[in-house]
Short mmCIF file of C-alpha atoms in Angstrom, two decimals:
data_model
loop_
_atom_site.label_atom_id
_atom_site.label_comp_id
_atom_site.label_asym_id
_atom_site.label_seq_id
_atom_site.Cartn_x
_atom_site.Cartn_y
_atom_site.Cartn_z
CA MET A 266 10.78 48.14 9.39
CA THR A 267 7.85 46.25 8.16
CA ASP A 268 5.97 44.45 10.85
CA VAL A 269 5.30 40.91 9.41
CA ARG A 270 3.01 39.05 11.82
CA GLN A 271 2.54 35.30 11.71
CA PRO A 272 -1.14 34.33 11.40
CA LYS A 273 -2.76 33.47 14.61
CA ARG A 274 -2.98 29.77 15.18
CA PRO A 275 -6.55 28.64 15.98
CA THR A 276 -7.28 27.41 19.49
CA ILE A 277 -9.80 24.93 20.76
CA TYR A 278 -11.93 28.00 21.72
CA ASP A 279 -11.93 29.14 18.06
CA LEU A 280 -12.94 25.72 16.94
CA ALA A 281 -15.69 25.60 19.62
CA GLU A 282 -17.07 28.92 18.30
CA LEU A 283 -17.04 27.70 14.71
CA ALA A 284 -18.67 24.37 15.65
CA GLY A 285 -21.29 26.01 17.93
CA THR A 286 -20.29 23.90 20.89
CA SER A 287 -18.15 23.97 24.04
CA ALA A 288 -14.34 23.94 24.26
CA SER A 289 -14.57 20.81 26.38
CA ALA A 290 -16.47 19.03 23.65
CA VAL A 291 -13.80 20.08 21.10
CA SER A 292 -11.08 18.81 23.40
CA SER A 293 -12.89 15.50 23.86
CA VAL A 294 -13.18 14.95 20.05
CA LEU A 295 -9.54 15.85 19.38
CA ASN A 296 -8.30 13.64 22.16
CA GLY A 297 -10.46 10.78 21.05
CA ASN A 298 -12.75 10.67 24.16
CA TRP A 299 -15.98 11.76 22.48
CA ARG A 300 -17.75 8.43 22.64
CA LYS A 301 -17.25 8.31 26.44
CA ARG A 302 -18.91 11.73 26.67
CA ARG A 303 -21.69 10.59 24.34
CA ILE A 304 -20.93 13.26 21.85
CA SER A 305 -22.70 12.47 18.51
CA SER A 306 -20.75 11.22 15.64
CA GLN A 307 -22.12 14.08 13.56
CA LEU A 308 -20.61 16.73 15.94
CA ALA A 309 -17.36 14.77 16.14
CA GLU A 310 -17.21 14.69 12.35
CA LYS A 311 -17.81 18.45 12.11
CA ILE A 312 -15.16 19.24 14.73
CA THR A 313 -12.60 17.06 13.10
CA ARG A 314 -13.29 18.59 9.69
CA LEU A 315 -13.01 22.11 11.08
CA ALA A 316 -9.74 21.23 12.77
CA GLU A 317 -8.33 20.09 9.51
CA GLU A 318 -9.59 23.07 7.62
CA GLN A 319 -8.22 25.58 10.12
CA GLY A 320 -4.83 23.87 10.31
CA TYR A 321 -5.27 23.04 14.05
CA ALA A 322 -2.80 20.50 15.43
CA LEU A 323 -2.39 19.32 19.04
CA ASN A 324 0.74 19.86 20.81
CA MET A 325 1.53 16.11 20.61
CA GLN A 326 3.96 16.03 23.54
CA ALA A 327 1.54 17.75 25.90
CA SER A 328 -1.36 15.66 24.61
CA LEU A 329 0.37 12.35 25.25
CA LEU A 330 1.25 13.48 28.76
CA ARG A 331 -2.39 14.29 29.49
CA ARG A 332 -3.80 11.16 27.94
CA GLU A 333 -3.80 7.74 29.49
CA LYS A 334 -2.07 5.20 27.30
CA SER A 335 -4.53 2.76 25.70
CA HIS A 336 -1.85 0.24 24.50
CA MET A 337 -3.98 -0.04 21.36
CA ILE A 338 -2.54 0.20 17.86
CA GLY A 339 -4.60 0.42 14.59
CA MET A 340 -3.92 -0.80 11.09
CA ILE A 341 -5.82 -0.02 7.93
CA VAL A 342 -5.47 -2.55 5.05
CA PRO A 343 -6.94 -2.30 1.59
CA LYS A 344 -7.75 -5.91 0.96
CA TYR A 345 -7.49 -9.39 2.41
CA ASP A 346 -7.59 -11.04 -1.05
CA ASN A 347 -3.94 -12.04 -1.41
CA ARG A 348 -1.20 -13.68 0.53
CA TYR A 349 0.77 -10.38 0.81
CA PHE A 350 -1.76 -8.43 2.78
CA GLY A 351 -2.84 -11.51 4.71
CA SER A 352 0.80 -12.02 5.91
CA ILE A 353 1.08 -8.40 6.90
CA VAL A 354 -2.00 -8.61 9.10
CA GLU A 355 -1.04 -11.89 10.67
CA LEU A 356 2.54 -10.84 11.48
CA PHE A 357 1.47 -7.32 12.66
CA GLU A 358 -0.89 -8.96 15.15
CA ASP A 359 1.88 -11.13 16.49
CA MET A 360 4.43 -8.42 16.66
CA ALA A 361 2.04 -6.00 18.37
CA ARG A 362 0.98 -8.46 21.02
CA THR A 363 4.56 -9.39 21.88
CA ARG A 364 5.05 -5.61 22.67
CA GLY A 365 2.07 -5.51 24.86
CA LEU A 366 -0.11 -3.70 22.31
CA PHE A 367 -3.70 -4.59 21.44
CA PRO A 368 -4.04 -4.60 17.60
CA ILE A 369 -7.14 -3.23 15.82
CA ILE A 370 -7.34 -4.02 12.12
CA THR A 371 -9.82 -3.14 9.42
CA CYS A 372 -10.24 -3.61 5.72
CA THR A 373 -11.11 -0.46 3.70
CA ARG A 374 -11.41 -2.06 0.19
CA ARG A 375 -9.24 0.76 -1.40
CA ASP A 376 -12.04 3.25 -0.75
CA PRO A 377 -10.78 6.62 0.44
CA GLU A 378 -13.96 7.45 2.31
CA LEU A 379 -13.83 4.14 4.17
CA GLU A 380 -10.09 4.85 5.00
CA VAL A 381 -11.08 8.19 6.66
CA GLU A 382 -14.07 6.55 8.43
CA ALA A 383 -11.71 3.86 9.85
CA ALA A 384 -9.15 6.29 11.01
CA ARG A 385 -11.62 8.43 12.87
CA ALA A 386 -13.26 5.33 14.51
CA MET A 387 -9.87 4.09 15.58
CA LEU A 388 -9.00 7.58 17.09
CA SER A 389 -12.28 7.47 19.02
CA TYR A 390 -10.92 4.39 20.76
CA GLN A 391 -7.73 6.20 21.57
CA VAL A 392 -5.25 4.13 19.58
CA GLU A 393 -1.70 5.28 20.17
CA CYS A 394 -0.70 4.95 16.43
CA ILE A 395 -2.32 4.12 13.11
CA ILE A 396 -0.51 2.22 10.40
CA ALA A 397 -1.99 3.14 7.00
CA THR A 398 -1.30 0.16 4.78
CA GLY A 399 -1.77 0.58 1.00
CA ALA A 400 -3.96 3.72 1.66
CA THR A 401 -5.16 5.56 -1.43
CA ASP A 402 -4.52 8.91 0.40
CA PRO A 403 -2.03 8.35 3.10
CA ASP A 404 -1.45 12.11 3.73
CA ARG A 405 -5.19 12.54 4.48
CA ILE A 406 -4.84 9.81 7.15
CA THR A 407 -1.77 11.70 8.57
CA GLU A 408 -3.77 14.99 8.68
CA ILE A 409 -6.67 13.37 10.68
CA CYS A 410 -4.21 11.70 13.04
CA SER A 411 -2.17 14.87 13.53
CA ALA A 412 -5.31 16.85 14.34
CA ALA A 413 -5.95 14.33 17.20
CA GLY A 414 -2.32 14.28 18.44
CA VAL A 415 -1.82 10.68 17.25
CA ARG A 416 1.04 9.33 15.16
CA SER A 417 0.55 7.53 11.83
CA ILE A 418 3.03 5.61 9.72
CA ASN A 419 2.59 4.47 6.16
CA LEU A 420 3.14 0.91 4.96
CA ASP A 421 3.26 -0.41 1.39
CA LEU A 422 2.34 2.97 -0.28
CA PRO A 423 4.33 6.15 0.82
CA GLY A 424 3.03 9.51 1.93
CA SER A 425 4.74 12.89 2.24
CA ARG A 426 3.76 13.84 5.81
CA ALA A 427 4.66 10.82 7.97
CA PRO A 428 7.37 8.03 7.95
CA SER A 429 6.82 5.36 5.26
CA VAL A 430 8.09 1.79 4.91
CA ILE A 431 7.78 0.26 1.39
CA SER A 432 9.23 -2.44 -0.88
CA ASP A 433 11.86 -1.39 -3.37
CA ASN A 434 9.40 -1.42 -6.24
CA PHE A 435 11.69 -0.01 -8.90
CA GLY A 436 14.66 -2.37 -8.08
CA GLY A 437 12.39 -5.42 -7.63
CA ALA A 438 10.57 -4.76 -10.99
CA ARG A 439 13.76 -4.10 -12.84
CA GLU A 440 15.32 -7.45 -11.71
CA LEU A 441 12.05 -9.36 -12.19
CA THR A 442 11.96 -7.95 -15.80
CA ARG A 443 15.57 -8.90 -16.48
CA ARG A 444 14.96 -12.50 -15.32
CA THR A 445 11.71 -12.83 -17.29
CA LEU A 446 13.40 -11.55 -20.46
CA ARG A 447 16.24 -13.98 -20.06
CA ASN A 448 13.82 -16.85 -19.53
CA CYS A 449 12.08 -15.71 -22.71
CA GLU A 450 15.28 -15.94 -24.60
CA ARG A 451 15.98 -19.39 -23.24
CA SER A 452 12.55 -20.73 -24.14
CA PHE A 453 12.14 -19.04 -27.53
CA GLY A 454 15.62 -18.32 -28.77
CA ARG A 455 15.41 -14.54 -28.51
CA MET A 456 14.17 -11.68 -26.29
CA GLU A 457 10.89 -10.13 -27.15
CA PRO A 458 9.21 -7.18 -25.23
CA LEU A 459 7.07 -8.32 -22.36
CA ILE A 460 3.54 -7.23 -21.66
CA PHE A 461 3.02 -5.43 -18.26
CA VAL A 462 -0.38 -6.48 -16.78
CA GLY A 463 -2.22 -5.16 -13.72
CA GLY A 464 -2.09 -2.38 -11.12
CA ARG A 465 -3.21 1.26 -11.18
CA GLY A 466 -0.91 3.61 -13.12
CA THR A 467 -1.71 6.41 -10.74
CA ASP A 468 -0.37 4.70 -7.55
CA HIS A 469 3.28 4.91 -6.54
CA ASN A 470 4.00 1.21 -6.45
CA THR A 471 2.74 0.52 -10.03
CA SER A 472 4.45 3.59 -11.43
CA GLU A 473 7.75 2.54 -9.94
CA ARG A 474 7.32 -0.96 -11.22
CA VAL A 475 6.50 0.35 -14.66
CA ARG A 476 9.64 2.44 -14.47
CA GLY A 477 11.74 -0.63 -13.55
CA PHE A 478 10.11 -2.60 -16.31
CA ARG A 479 11.00 0.04 -18.93
CA THR A 480 14.52 0.42 -17.56
CA ALA A 481 15.32 -3.29 -17.71
CA HIS A 482 14.08 -3.44 -21.32
CA GLU A 483 16.27 -0.49 -22.32
CA GLU A 484 19.32 -2.04 -20.50
CA MET A 485 18.79 -5.31 -22.38
CA GLY A 486 18.36 -3.65 -25.78
CA VAL A 487 14.65 -4.51 -26.16
CA ASP A 488 12.23 -1.90 -27.45
CA VAL A 489 9.05 -1.49 -25.47
CA ASP A 490 6.33 1.10 -25.89
CA ASP A 491 3.14 2.23 -24.23
CA SER A 492 1.09 -0.49 -25.98
CA HIS A 493 2.87 -3.03 -23.80
CA ILE A 494 1.78 -1.41 -20.50
CA LEU A 495 -1.72 -2.65 -19.39
CA THR A 496 -2.23 -0.94 -16.03
CA CYS A 497 -5.92 -2.04 -15.96
CA GLY A 498 -6.44 -2.43 -12.19
CA TYR A 499 -5.74 -5.39 -9.94
CA ALA A 500 -8.93 -7.46 -10.39
CA ALA A 501 -8.52 -10.75 -12.17
CA ALA A 502 -11.39 -10.04 -14.56
CA LYS A 503 -9.83 -6.70 -15.53
CA ALA A 504 -6.50 -8.40 -16.39
CA GLU A 505 -8.22 -11.06 -18.43
CA ARG A 506 -10.27 -8.53 -20.29
CA ALA A 507 -7.20 -6.27 -20.95
CA LEU A 508 -5.46 -9.22 -22.71
CA ILE A 509 -8.51 -10.23 -24.69
CA ASN A 510 -8.82 -6.56 -25.96
CA LEU A 511 -5.06 -6.56 -26.75
CA VAL A 512 -5.16 -9.57 -29.09
CA GLU A 513 -8.57 -8.57 -30.51
CA GLY A 514 -6.92 -5.31 -31.40
CA GLY A 515 -4.49 -7.07 -33.62
CA ALA A 516 -1.52 -7.56 -31.33
CA ALA A 517 0.50 -10.76 -31.55
CA LEU A 518 0.27 -13.17 -28.72
CA PRO A 519 2.96 -12.18 -26.05
CA ARG A 520 5.81 -14.55 -25.42
CA GLY A 521 6.27 -13.19 -21.91
CA MET A 522 4.47 -11.10 -19.34
CA PHE A 523 5.17 -9.14 -16.18
CA VAL A 524 2.15 -9.54 -13.92
CA ASN A 525 1.68 -7.00 -11.14
CA SER A 526 0.03 -9.22 -8.49
CA THR A 527 -1.20 -12.66 -7.87
CA ILE A 528 -4.75 -11.21 -8.09
CA SER A 529 -4.09 -10.10 -11.68
CA LEU A 530 -2.28 -13.38 -12.28
CA GLU A 531 -5.59 -15.26 -11.75
CA GLY A 532 -6.93 -13.40 -14.78
CA VAL A 533 -3.88 -13.95 -16.83
CA LEU A 534 -3.89 -17.71 -16.18
CA ARG A 535 -7.51 -17.97 -17.10
CA TRP A 536 -6.78 -16.22 -20.41
CA ILE A 537 -3.81 -18.49 -21.14
CA ARG A 538 -6.00 -21.55 -20.40
CA GLU A 539 -8.72 -20.43 -22.89
CA ARG A 540 -6.03 -19.67 -25.57
CA ARG A 541 -4.81 -23.31 -25.35
CA ILE A 542 -8.09 -24.26 -27.18
CA ASP A 543 -6.41 -23.10 -30.31
CA GLY A 544 -3.18 -25.00 -29.60
CA PRO A 545 -0.25 -24.96 -27.10
CA PHE A 546 0.42 -21.52 -25.67
CA GLU A 547 2.88 -21.24 -22.79
CA PRO A 548 4.32 -17.67 -22.27
CA VAL A 549 7.09 -17.01 -19.78
CA LEU A 550 5.73 -15.13 -16.77
CA GLY A 551 7.08 -12.91 -13.99
CA CYS A 552 4.92 -11.90 -11.06
CA PHE A 553 5.50 -9.09 -8.61
CA ASP A 554 3.91 -11.08 -5.86
CA TRP A 555 4.32 -14.58 -4.45
CA ASP A 556 2.31 -17.60 -3.74
CA PRO A 557 3.89 -20.97 -3.10
CA VAL A 558 1.14 -23.00 -4.81
CA VAL A 559 1.72 -21.08 -8.14
CA GLN A 560 5.48 -21.59 -7.59
CA LEU A 561 4.98 -25.32 -7.40
CA LEU A 562 2.54 -25.59 -10.34
CA ASP A 563 4.62 -23.80 -13.00
CA ASP A 564 8.33 -23.94 -13.57
CA LYS A 565 8.11 -21.12 -16.09
CA ILE A 566 7.36 -18.34 -13.66
CA GLU A 567 9.60 -15.88 -11.69
CA MET A 568 8.01 -14.50 -8.50
CA VAL A 569 8.84 -11.61 -6.20
CA ARG A 570 8.11 -11.87 -2.53
CA GLN A 571 7.90 -8.63 -0.61
CA ASP A 572 9.87 -8.96 2.64
CA VAL A 573 7.00 -8.52 5.14
CA PRO A 574 9.02 -9.33 8.34
CA THR A 575 11.68 -6.86 7.58
CA MET A 576 9.02 -4.13 6.70
CA LEU A 577 7.12 -4.56 9.88
CA GLN A 578 10.38 -4.73 11.93
CA ALA A 579 11.13 -1.29 10.38
CA ILE A 580 7.53 -0.07 11.40
CA PHE A 581 7.94 -1.07 15.08
CA GLU A 582 11.49 0.47 15.12
CA ILE A 583 10.00 3.83 13.98
CA ILE A 584 7.22 3.45 16.61
CA GLU A 585 9.72 2.63 19.41
CA SER A 586 12.09 5.50 18.44
CA GLY A 587 9.25 8.07 18.75
CA SER A 588 10.15 9.56 15.30
CA THR A 589 7.51 11.45 13.31
CA LYS A 590 9.97 12.52 10.61
CA GLU A 591 8.85 12.23 7.03
CA GLY A 592 10.98 9.84 4.98
CA VAL A 593 10.85 6.55 3.10
CA VAL A 594 12.47 3.19 4.05
CA GLN A 595 12.78 0.93 1.04
CA VAL A 596 13.06 -2.79 1.83
CA PRO A 597 14.67 -5.04 -0.91
CA THR A 598 12.51 -7.82 -2.37
CA LEU A 599 13.05 -11.61 -2.42
CA PHE A 600 13.10 -13.65 -5.65
CA PHE A 601 11.78 -17.11 -6.19
CA GLY A 602 12.88 -18.08 -9.74
CA ALA A 603 12.06 -20.70 -12.18
CA GLN A 604 15.44 -22.25 -11.41
CA GLY A 605 14.49 -22.57 -7.74
CA GLY A 606 15.78 -20.88 -4.55
CA ALA A 607 15.13 -17.48 -2.95
CA GLN A 608 17.47 -14.62 -3.40
CA GLN A 609 17.40 -11.05 -2.09
CA VAL A 610 18.18 -8.35 -4.73
#
């Protein structure tokens, strides 16, 4: 019989030898106590990196028994520049405090290096859990947290190594597209393919919204091709420039548009305003985001509101259950249509 041995799992003593330091220093870094011991950030970084490279993971149960509870919880957010992320932060703070937890929140500007830096800083203060919201690489955050014996949960964008709570991006985009196409028919007498504007084609949410956009067109018998998909980023200036380039390239003015966020919508509205110099131009709009001011100013826009209270309730239920099992919870979106009223689909 062949003797197949499992590779030896690294210990803190192995990591200490690789890092050129003591086992107690390694233990302090992995448990998040290194600042109290005045261990340098350079050594803490080195030990954390080695732990990840060597596949070292703390025994979480034993670690939690040994460590005093800090009652601190961390959240990483990508931006503060729209109502959606602002509402997440505000409600997260309230819900954490009502549970006796002290929230620590930082903005990482969709920069993967800042996300890692933020996660490590939070771990050094012994947070009990990190909520990675809209992280560019959520699995990387999970790896860092796992090495320190701390739980992580993904919000808004999913990962494959920790529980995730997200909006139903496909279902929401499909319904938003259907509504916008019907509004186009009511306004212009026929359905025409919409233009999809904004977002990053490489991220999960945008790719799922594009899928819903394409599916709705197919279901309603409207042809749409790659030239109608402008995943140009979220910035307003990029959305405006993408539309300018589209028309300068010979495309007809779109009768309707699916806009991927209120940030992109700013650029779309600026472009529409400039087009009015040449005469009236009022395309039908659908926006996968929500802002009450926009809703009041224009009766030709359909808007999707992501259900932040339900999403955060799901986050805290996962925390309170103690679950670390991978999986994705999808929360239905709310619709605020041109005809008024909110509906869940």
